[in-house]
């Protein structure tokens, strides 16, 4: 009934958006004619109504060009490889000469990979960038089979093989775990496409260190509770009808509950920005929430296995991870250089949790390891925003270049 209830609310939200559009169209001529308050208040209310509800539609990356050196270079998207659950997407640039190839490993945590557009845009100036563009599980037919933790790792391996030898990994948040696993699997099997370097950013390698609220919630109840209360069946109106999923709307609502005051103030600020005709500020807030409220469902197998493996049993942190039933040893990683990045104020993946990867990769020589703690940023500031662009990214770029 969980998903059915959400669908009813979605239908009601669609009605609210329709009424908001009518109100907006009725009030707009008055505001365009120069009328101020209260006409602008009604316009702001209409815009807020038009934003009611969540969407399962993937937003666009919106990267049409990037500055390379002293000129703007057009960027186009190219799907190199697709499976039912994800696409290896390349941001192609028309350049003479080669740049280091980088696979950005995006999280499966309730949002689309487009959440990393600013990360990608920054990397594009100096790199040939690819991304794991995950598909919404509710749109994947049951006949495509399950998608679990090992399947995620297998996709990373397969995508690296498609890119070719000498590529680099940049894993953001949750997939730091799968990136480590993929690197270890490829090292043990002597796969020629093993990554030259991997940069793990704000990832939960060892959640026993400085546990956050997210970590505590994941360990407060037995895994059976998560299966009973957070897993739903996709309704018949969708292509993935019958598939068991962890709904993306559950994850987004949980994140909003953690910072309810901030999101409330965000929407109040949006209302007044519209009412006071501050379109730049209004557009900035709307752009953020357009992305934040675009939700992606996770295959139930992946969600449950991740909660159990990463958070409850700390399997990776104990170097006891398995892949396809066989143990894998992080000490097998000897040629893939490692960089970890953490945010001083990260309340999702706290300081020390990502850095734990250095202890696991004990066979790596010290000169192949680097750690950076970015002062003054929270979770999203690790991979987006001004400090990412001006302080963190130059270090990541130099690390990749040094290991190219």
Short mmCIF file of N, CA and C in Angstrom, two decimals, residues 34-193:
data_model
loop_
_atom_site.label_atom_id
_atom_site.label_comp_id
_atom_site.label_asym_id
_atom_site.label_seq_id
_atom_site.Cartn_x
_atom_site.Cartn_y
_atom_site.Cartn_z
N UNK A 34 2.48 46.11 -14.26
CA UNK A 34 3.11 46.97 -13.26
C UNK A 34 2.47 46.93 -11.89
N UNK A 35 1.41 46.14 -11.74
CA UNK A 35 0.78 46.06 -10.43
C UNK A 35 1.73 45.37 -9.44
N UNK A 36 1.82 45.90 -8.24
CA UNK A 36 2.70 45.32 -7.21
C UNK A 36 1.87 44.49 -6.25
N UNK A 37 2.18 44.55 -4.98
CA UNK A 37 1.44 43.78 -3.98
C UNK A 37 -0.01 44.26 -3.95
N UNK A 38 -0.98 43.36 -3.76
CA UNK A 38 -0.83 41.93 -3.48
C UNK A 38 -0.78 41.04 -4.72
N UNK A 39 -0.76 41.65 -5.91
CA UNK A 39 -0.75 40.84 -7.13
C UNK A 39 0.49 39.93 -7.17
N UNK A 40 1.65 40.48 -6.75
CA UNK A 40 2.86 39.66 -6.77
C UNK A 40 2.79 38.54 -5.73
N UNK A 41 2.04 38.76 -4.64
CA UNK A 41 1.86 37.68 -3.66
C UNK A 41 1.09 36.52 -4.31
N UNK A 42 0.03 36.87 -5.05
CA UNK A 42 -0.75 35.83 -5.71
C UNK A 42 0.09 35.09 -6.75
N UNK A 43 0.95 35.84 -7.45
CA UNK A 43 1.82 35.22 -8.44
C UNK A 43 2.78 34.24 -7.76
N UNK A 44 3.33 34.66 -6.62
CA UNK A 44 4.24 33.79 -5.89
C UNK A 44 3.52 32.54 -5.41
N UNK A 45 2.29 32.72 -4.91
CA UNK A 45 1.51 31.56 -4.46
C UNK A 45 1.24 30.61 -5.62
N UNK A 46 0.95 31.17 -6.80
CA UNK A 46 0.68 30.33 -7.97
C UNK A 46 1.93 29.54 -8.36
N UNK A 47 3.09 30.20 -8.34
CA UNK A 47 4.34 29.51 -8.69
C UNK A 47 4.63 28.39 -7.69
N UNK A 48 4.33 28.62 -6.43
CA UNK A 48 4.55 27.59 -5.41
C UNK A 48 3.61 26.40 -5.65
N UNK A 49 2.35 26.67 -6.00
CA UNK A 49 1.40 25.61 -6.30
C UNK A 49 1.85 24.79 -7.51
N UNK A 50 2.43 25.45 -8.49
CA UNK A 50 2.88 24.77 -9.71
C UNK A 50 4.06 23.84 -9.44
N UNK A 51 4.67 23.98 -8.27
CA UNK A 51 5.81 23.14 -7.93
C UNK A 51 5.42 21.98 -7.01
N UNK A 52 4.15 21.80 -6.74
CA UNK A 52 3.69 20.78 -5.80
C UNK A 52 4.06 19.37 -6.28
N UNK A 53 4.52 18.54 -5.35
CA UNK A 53 4.76 17.13 -5.65
C UNK A 53 6.17 16.84 -6.13
N UNK A 54 6.43 15.54 -6.29
CA UNK A 54 7.72 15.04 -6.77
C UNK A 54 7.57 14.56 -8.21
N UNK A 55 8.70 14.33 -8.87
CA UNK A 55 8.68 13.79 -10.22
C UNK A 55 9.66 12.63 -10.31
N UNK A 56 9.36 11.68 -11.20
CA UNK A 56 10.27 10.56 -11.48
C UNK A 56 10.95 10.73 -12.83
N UNK A 57 10.86 11.93 -13.40
CA UNK A 57 11.49 12.20 -14.68
C UNK A 57 12.92 12.69 -14.47
N UNK A 58 13.86 12.09 -15.19
CA UNK A 58 15.26 12.50 -15.04
C UNK A 58 15.46 13.89 -15.62
N UNK A 59 16.01 14.83 -14.83
CA UNK A 59 16.32 16.16 -15.39
C UNK A 59 17.43 16.07 -16.42
N UNK A 60 17.60 17.12 -17.21
CA UNK A 60 18.70 17.18 -18.16
C UNK A 60 19.99 17.57 -17.45
N UNK A 61 21.12 17.15 -17.99
CA UNK A 61 22.40 17.61 -17.46
C UNK A 61 22.60 19.08 -17.80
N UNK A 62 22.14 19.49 -18.96
CA UNK A 62 22.19 20.90 -19.32
C UNK A 62 23.59 21.45 -19.52
N UNK A 63 24.53 20.59 -19.94
CA UNK A 63 25.90 21.05 -20.18
C UNK A 63 26.09 21.14 -21.70
N UNK A 64 25.88 22.32 -22.25
CA UNK A 64 25.97 22.51 -23.70
C UNK A 64 27.39 22.81 -24.14
N UNK A 65 28.17 23.43 -23.26
CA UNK A 65 29.55 23.76 -23.59
C UNK A 65 30.36 23.90 -22.31
N UNK A 66 31.67 23.88 -22.46
CA UNK A 66 32.56 24.03 -21.31
C UNK A 66 33.77 24.84 -21.75
N UNK A 67 34.31 25.60 -20.82
CA UNK A 67 35.48 26.41 -21.11
C UNK A 67 36.74 25.56 -21.00
N UNK A 68 37.46 25.42 -22.09
CA UNK A 68 38.72 24.68 -22.12
C UNK A 68 39.80 25.63 -22.58
N UNK A 69 40.71 25.98 -21.68
CA UNK A 69 41.72 26.96 -22.03
C UNK A 69 41.09 28.32 -22.24
N UNK A 70 41.22 28.86 -23.43
CA UNK A 70 40.67 30.20 -23.72
C UNK A 70 39.48 30.17 -24.67
N UNK A 71 38.82 29.01 -24.81
CA UNK A 71 37.67 28.95 -25.71
C UNK A 71 36.58 28.05 -25.15
N UNK A 72 35.36 28.28 -25.61
CA UNK A 72 34.22 27.46 -25.23
C UNK A 72 34.10 26.30 -26.22
N UNK A 73 34.03 25.10 -25.67
CA UNK A 73 33.97 23.90 -26.50
C UNK A 73 32.59 23.27 -26.36
N UNK A 74 31.89 22.97 -27.46
CA UNK A 74 30.58 22.31 -27.38
C UNK A 74 30.69 20.93 -26.72
N UNK A 75 29.66 20.57 -25.99
CA UNK A 75 29.60 19.28 -25.32
C UNK A 75 28.34 18.55 -25.77
N UNK A 76 28.48 17.29 -26.13
CA UNK A 76 27.33 16.46 -26.50
C UNK A 76 27.35 15.18 -25.68
N UNK A 77 26.18 14.60 -25.46
CA UNK A 77 26.08 13.37 -24.68
C UNK A 77 26.05 12.17 -25.61
N UNK A 78 26.82 11.15 -25.25
CA UNK A 78 26.92 9.95 -26.07
C UNK A 78 26.79 8.72 -25.18
N UNK A 79 25.79 7.88 -25.44
CA UNK A 79 25.61 6.64 -24.68
C UNK A 79 26.51 5.56 -25.29
N UNK A 80 27.53 5.14 -24.52
CA UNK A 80 28.48 4.15 -25.03
C UNK A 80 28.02 2.73 -24.78
N UNK A 81 27.32 2.52 -23.68
CA UNK A 81 26.90 1.17 -23.30
C UNK A 81 25.68 1.29 -22.40
N UNK A 82 24.69 0.45 -22.65
CA UNK A 82 23.48 0.50 -21.84
C UNK A 82 23.08 -0.90 -21.40
N UNK A 83 22.59 -0.97 -20.17
CA UNK A 83 21.98 -2.18 -19.64
C UNK A 83 20.59 -1.78 -19.16
N UNK A 84 19.75 -2.72 -18.74
CA UNK A 84 18.45 -2.31 -18.23
C UNK A 84 18.52 -1.35 -17.04
N UNK A 85 19.63 -1.39 -16.32
CA UNK A 85 19.71 -0.62 -15.07
C UNK A 85 20.59 0.63 -15.15
N UNK A 86 21.35 0.79 -16.22
CA UNK A 86 22.20 1.96 -16.28
C UNK A 86 22.85 2.14 -17.63
N UNK A 87 23.29 3.38 -17.88
CA UNK A 87 23.96 3.74 -19.13
C UNK A 87 25.32 4.34 -18.82
N UNK A 88 26.32 3.91 -19.59
CA UNK A 88 27.62 4.57 -19.55
C UNK A 88 27.53 5.75 -20.49
N UNK A 89 27.46 6.94 -19.91
CA UNK A 89 27.24 8.16 -20.69
C UNK A 89 28.55 8.95 -20.78
N UNK A 90 28.90 9.34 -22.00
CA UNK A 90 30.10 10.15 -22.21
C UNK A 90 29.71 11.57 -22.59
N UNK A 91 30.43 12.54 -22.02
CA UNK A 91 30.25 13.94 -22.39
C UNK A 91 31.34 14.27 -23.41
N UNK A 92 30.99 14.12 -24.67
CA UNK A 92 31.97 14.22 -25.75
C UNK A 92 32.28 15.69 -26.07
N UNK A 93 33.57 15.98 -26.24
CA UNK A 93 34.03 17.31 -26.65
C UNK A 93 34.84 17.17 -27.94
N UNK A 94 34.74 18.15 -28.79
CA UNK A 94 35.49 18.15 -30.04
C UNK A 94 36.83 18.83 -29.80
N UNK A 95 37.80 18.01 -29.35
CA UNK A 95 39.12 18.53 -29.02
C UNK A 95 40.20 17.77 -29.77
N UNK A 96 41.28 18.47 -30.06
CA UNK A 96 42.46 17.83 -30.63
C UNK A 96 43.34 17.40 -29.45
N UNK A 97 43.75 16.14 -29.44
CA UNK A 97 44.55 15.64 -28.34
C UNK A 97 43.69 14.96 -27.30
N UNK A 98 44.35 14.25 -26.40
CA UNK A 98 43.65 13.47 -25.39
C UNK A 98 43.73 14.13 -24.02
N UNK A 99 42.71 13.88 -23.23
CA UNK A 99 42.70 14.26 -21.83
C UNK A 99 42.50 13.00 -21.00
N UNK A 100 42.90 13.01 -19.72
CA UNK A 100 42.68 11.83 -18.87
C UNK A 100 41.19 11.45 -18.85
N UNK A 101 40.93 10.16 -19.03
CA UNK A 101 39.54 9.67 -19.02
C UNK A 101 39.11 9.39 -17.59
N UNK A 102 37.96 9.94 -17.21
CA UNK A 102 37.47 9.84 -15.84
C UNK A 102 36.05 9.29 -15.85
N UNK A 103 35.83 8.22 -15.09
CA UNK A 103 34.48 7.68 -14.89
C UNK A 103 33.96 8.19 -13.55
N UNK A 104 32.93 9.02 -13.61
CA UNK A 104 32.28 9.50 -12.39
C UNK A 104 31.24 8.46 -11.98
N UNK A 105 31.43 7.88 -10.80
CA UNK A 105 30.53 6.85 -10.30
C UNK A 105 29.49 7.53 -9.41
N UNK A 106 28.26 7.56 -9.90
CA UNK A 106 27.19 8.30 -9.23
C UNK A 106 26.48 7.41 -8.20
N UNK A 107 25.97 8.02 -7.15
CA UNK A 107 25.27 7.24 -6.13
C UNK A 107 23.90 6.77 -6.59
N UNK A 108 23.45 5.68 -6.01
CA UNK A 108 22.07 5.21 -6.13
C UNK A 108 21.43 5.42 -4.77
N UNK A 109 20.93 6.63 -4.57
CA UNK A 109 20.43 6.97 -3.23
C UNK A 109 19.18 7.83 -3.29
N UNK A 110 18.36 7.62 -4.32
CA UNK A 110 17.09 8.32 -4.40
C UNK A 110 17.05 9.46 -5.39
N UNK A 111 18.23 9.85 -5.94
CA UNK A 111 18.28 10.90 -6.94
C UNK A 111 18.95 10.38 -8.21
N UNK A 112 18.73 11.08 -9.31
CA UNK A 112 19.37 10.73 -10.56
C UNK A 112 20.83 11.20 -10.55
N UNK A 113 21.61 10.64 -11.47
CA UNK A 113 23.02 11.03 -11.57
C UNK A 113 23.19 12.49 -11.94
N UNK A 114 22.13 13.13 -12.45
CA UNK A 114 22.20 14.55 -12.80
C UNK A 114 22.47 15.42 -11.59
N UNK A 115 22.31 14.88 -10.39
CA UNK A 115 22.65 15.61 -9.18
C UNK A 115 24.13 16.02 -9.20
N UNK A 116 24.94 15.32 -9.99
CA UNK A 116 26.38 15.59 -10.06
C UNK A 116 26.75 16.46 -11.26
N UNK A 117 25.78 17.18 -11.84
CA UNK A 117 26.10 17.96 -13.04
C UNK A 117 27.21 18.98 -12.77
N UNK A 118 27.23 19.62 -11.59
CA UNK A 118 28.28 20.61 -11.34
C UNK A 118 29.64 19.93 -11.17
N UNK A 119 29.64 18.71 -10.63
CA UNK A 119 30.88 17.95 -10.53
C UNK A 119 31.40 17.65 -11.93
N UNK A 120 30.50 17.18 -12.79
CA UNK A 120 30.87 16.85 -14.16
C UNK A 120 31.34 18.09 -14.91
N UNK A 121 30.61 19.19 -14.77
CA UNK A 121 30.95 20.41 -15.49
C UNK A 121 32.36 20.89 -15.12
N UNK A 122 32.70 20.79 -13.85
CA UNK A 122 34.03 21.21 -13.41
C UNK A 122 35.11 20.29 -13.96
N UNK A 123 34.86 18.98 -13.90
CA UNK A 123 35.84 18.01 -14.39
C UNK A 123 36.07 18.13 -15.89
N UNK A 124 35.05 18.55 -16.62
CA UNK A 124 35.11 18.55 -18.09
C UNK A 124 36.19 19.46 -18.66
N UNK A 125 36.58 20.48 -17.93
CA UNK A 125 37.58 21.41 -18.46
C UNK A 125 38.91 20.71 -18.73
N UNK A 126 39.22 19.69 -17.93
CA UNK A 126 40.54 19.07 -18.01
C UNK A 126 40.50 17.57 -18.26
N UNK A 127 39.29 17.00 -18.41
CA UNK A 127 39.18 15.54 -18.51
C UNK A 127 38.15 15.13 -19.55
N UNK A 128 38.30 13.91 -20.01
CA UNK A 128 37.31 13.24 -20.86
C UNK A 128 36.39 12.49 -19.90
N UNK A 129 35.18 13.00 -19.70
CA UNK A 129 34.34 12.57 -18.58
C UNK A 129 33.22 11.61 -19.02
N UNK A 130 33.05 10.56 -18.24
CA UNK A 130 31.98 9.58 -18.38
C UNK A 130 31.24 9.50 -17.04
N UNK A 131 30.00 9.02 -17.06
CA UNK A 131 29.26 8.89 -15.81
C UNK A 131 28.37 7.66 -15.85
N UNK A 132 28.15 7.07 -14.68
CA UNK A 132 27.20 5.96 -14.54
C UNK A 132 25.81 6.57 -14.39
N UNK A 133 25.07 6.61 -15.49
CA UNK A 133 23.75 7.24 -15.52
C UNK A 133 22.70 6.18 -15.18
N UNK A 134 22.39 6.05 -13.89
CA UNK A 134 21.51 4.96 -13.43
C UNK A 134 20.07 5.19 -13.85
N UNK A 135 19.37 4.09 -14.16
CA UNK A 135 17.97 4.15 -14.55
C UNK A 135 17.06 4.00 -13.32
N UNK A 136 15.86 4.53 -13.46
CA UNK A 136 14.87 4.42 -12.40
C UNK A 136 14.34 2.99 -12.34
N UNK A 137 14.50 2.32 -11.19
CA UNK A 137 14.13 0.91 -11.09
C UNK A 137 12.65 0.68 -11.35
N UNK A 138 11.82 1.67 -11.12
CA UNK A 138 10.38 1.46 -11.35
C UNK A 138 10.05 1.38 -12.85
N UNK A 139 11.02 1.75 -13.69
CA UNK A 139 10.81 1.67 -15.13
C UNK A 139 11.51 0.47 -15.76
N UNK A 140 12.09 -0.40 -14.93
CA UNK A 140 12.80 -1.58 -15.43
C UNK A 140 11.90 -2.81 -15.27
N UNK A 141 11.52 -3.46 -16.36
CA UNK A 141 10.62 -4.63 -16.26
C UNK A 141 11.20 -5.72 -15.36
N UNK A 142 10.33 -6.44 -14.70
CA UNK A 142 10.75 -7.53 -13.82
C UNK A 142 11.57 -8.56 -14.58
N UNK A 143 11.27 -8.72 -15.87
CA UNK A 143 11.98 -9.71 -16.69
C UNK A 143 13.47 -9.42 -16.80
N UNK A 144 13.88 -8.18 -16.51
CA UNK A 144 15.30 -7.83 -16.57
C UNK A 144 16.08 -8.43 -15.42
N UNK A 145 15.38 -8.99 -14.42
CA UNK A 145 16.06 -9.62 -13.30
C UNK A 145 16.37 -8.66 -12.17
N UNK A 146 17.03 -9.15 -11.14
CA UNK A 146 17.34 -8.32 -9.97
C UNK A 146 18.56 -7.43 -10.21
N UNK A 147 18.75 -6.48 -9.31
CA UNK A 147 19.94 -5.63 -9.34
C UNK A 147 20.40 -5.44 -7.89
N UNK A 148 21.48 -6.13 -7.53
CA UNK A 148 21.97 -6.07 -6.17
C UNK A 148 23.32 -5.40 -6.07
N UNK A 149 23.92 -5.49 -4.90
CA UNK A 149 25.22 -4.88 -4.62
C UNK A 149 26.27 -5.35 -5.62
N UNK A 150 26.34 -6.66 -5.85
CA UNK A 150 27.34 -7.20 -6.78
C UNK A 150 27.10 -6.73 -8.21
N UNK A 151 25.83 -6.52 -8.56
CA UNK A 151 25.51 -6.05 -9.91
C UNK A 151 26.02 -4.62 -10.12
N UNK A 152 25.96 -3.81 -9.07
CA UNK A 152 26.52 -2.46 -9.16
C UNK A 152 28.02 -2.54 -9.42
N UNK A 153 28.71 -3.38 -8.64
CA UNK A 153 30.15 -3.55 -8.81
C UNK A 153 30.46 -4.03 -10.23
N UNK A 154 29.67 -4.99 -10.71
CA UNK A 154 29.88 -5.53 -12.06
C UNK A 154 29.71 -4.45 -13.12
N UNK A 155 28.77 -3.53 -12.91
CA UNK A 155 28.59 -2.43 -13.87
C UNK A 155 29.82 -1.53 -13.89
N UNK A 156 30.38 -1.23 -12.73
CA UNK A 156 31.58 -0.39 -12.69
C UNK A 156 32.72 -1.06 -13.45
N UNK A 157 32.89 -2.37 -13.23
CA UNK A 157 33.95 -3.11 -13.93
C UNK A 157 33.70 -3.08 -15.44
N UNK A 158 32.46 -3.36 -15.82
CA UNK A 158 32.13 -3.41 -17.26
C UNK A 158 32.30 -2.05 -17.92
N UNK A 159 31.91 -1.00 -17.22
CA UNK A 159 32.05 0.35 -17.77
C UNK A 159 33.52 0.73 -17.93
N UNK A 160 34.35 0.37 -16.96
CA UNK A 160 35.78 0.65 -17.07
C UNK A 160 36.39 -0.10 -18.25
N UNK A 161 35.95 -1.33 -18.46
CA UNK A 161 36.44 -2.10 -19.60
C UNK A 161 36.04 -1.43 -20.92
N UNK A 162 34.84 -0.86 -20.96
CA UNK A 162 34.37 -0.19 -22.17
C UNK A 162 35.17 1.09 -22.44
N UNK A 163 35.57 1.78 -21.38
CA UNK A 163 36.35 3.01 -21.53
C UNK A 163 37.77 2.68 -21.97
N UNK A 164 38.32 1.60 -21.42
CA UNK A 164 39.66 1.19 -21.81
C UNK A 164 40.70 1.41 -20.74
N UNK A 165 41.90 0.93 -21.00
CA UNK A 165 42.99 0.99 -20.02
C UNK A 165 43.34 2.43 -19.66
N UNK A 166 43.74 2.60 -18.41
CA UNK A 166 44.26 3.88 -17.96
C UNK A 166 43.23 4.88 -17.50
N UNK A 167 41.97 4.49 -17.35
CA UNK A 167 40.93 5.41 -16.90
C UNK A 167 41.05 5.64 -15.39
N UNK A 168 40.36 6.65 -14.91
CA UNK A 168 40.37 7.02 -13.49
C UNK A 168 38.94 6.98 -12.96
N UNK A 169 38.79 6.68 -11.69
CA UNK A 169 37.49 6.67 -11.03
C UNK A 169 37.35 7.88 -10.11
N UNK A 170 36.19 8.51 -10.14
CA UNK A 170 35.81 9.51 -9.13
C UNK A 170 34.46 9.08 -8.60
N UNK A 171 34.44 8.53 -7.38
CA UNK A 171 33.20 8.01 -6.80
C UNK A 171 32.68 8.99 -5.76
N UNK A 172 31.43 9.39 -5.91
CA UNK A 172 30.84 10.39 -5.04
C UNK A 172 29.84 9.76 -4.08
N UNK A 173 30.12 9.87 -2.80
CA UNK A 173 29.24 9.42 -1.73
C UNK A 173 29.15 7.89 -1.68
N UNK A 174 27.94 7.35 -1.67
CA UNK A 174 27.69 5.92 -1.43
C UNK A 174 28.53 4.98 -2.28
N UNK A 175 28.76 5.24 -3.58
CA UNK A 175 29.50 4.26 -4.38
C UNK A 175 31.00 4.22 -4.12
N UNK A 176 31.49 4.96 -3.14
CA UNK A 176 32.90 4.79 -2.75
C UNK A 176 33.14 3.34 -2.38
N UNK A 177 32.13 2.71 -1.79
CA UNK A 177 32.24 1.30 -1.40
C UNK A 177 32.35 0.41 -2.64
N UNK A 178 31.46 0.60 -3.60
CA UNK A 178 31.48 -0.23 -4.81
C UNK A 178 32.71 0.05 -5.67
N UNK A 179 33.19 1.29 -5.66
CA UNK A 179 34.40 1.62 -6.41
C UNK A 179 35.60 0.87 -5.84
N UNK A 180 35.71 0.84 -4.52
CA UNK A 180 36.78 0.08 -3.88
C UNK A 180 36.67 -1.40 -4.22
N UNK A 181 35.45 -1.93 -4.15
CA UNK A 181 35.23 -3.34 -4.46
C UNK A 181 35.62 -3.64 -5.91
N UNK A 182 35.22 -2.77 -6.84
CA UNK A 182 35.54 -2.98 -8.25
C UNK A 182 37.05 -2.94 -8.48
N UNK A 183 37.72 -1.99 -7.83
CA UNK A 183 39.18 -1.90 -7.98
C UNK A 183 39.86 -3.15 -7.46
N UNK A 184 39.37 -3.69 -6.34
CA UNK A 184 39.96 -4.90 -5.77
C UNK A 184 39.70 -6.12 -6.65
N UNK A 185 38.49 -6.23 -7.18
CA UNK A 185 38.15 -7.34 -8.08
C UNK A 185 39.04 -7.30 -9.31
N UNK A 186 39.23 -6.13 -9.89
CA UNK A 186 40.03 -5.99 -11.10
C UNK A 186 41.52 -6.23 -10.81
N UNK A 187 41.96 -5.87 -9.60
CA UNK A 187 43.35 -6.14 -9.23
C UNK A 187 43.59 -7.63 -9.06
N UNK A 188 42.64 -8.31 -8.40
CA UNK A 188 42.80 -9.75 -8.16
C UNK A 188 42.75 -10.55 -9.45
N UNK A 189 41.94 -10.10 -10.41
CA UNK A 189 41.81 -10.82 -11.68
C UNK A 189 42.79 -10.31 -12.73
N UNK A 190 43.65 -9.37 -12.35
CA UNK A 190 44.65 -8.78 -13.25
C UNK A 190 43.99 -8.22 -14.52
N UNK A 191 42.87 -7.55 -14.31
CA UNK A 191 42.14 -6.95 -15.41
C UNK A 191 42.92 -5.74 -15.94
N UNK A 192 43.21 -5.73 -17.22
CA UNK A 192 44.03 -4.66 -17.81
C UNK A 192 43.36 -3.29 -17.71
N UNK A 193 42.04 -3.28 -17.54
CA UNK A 193 41.30 -2.01 -17.48
C UNK A 193 41.19 -1.47 -16.06
#
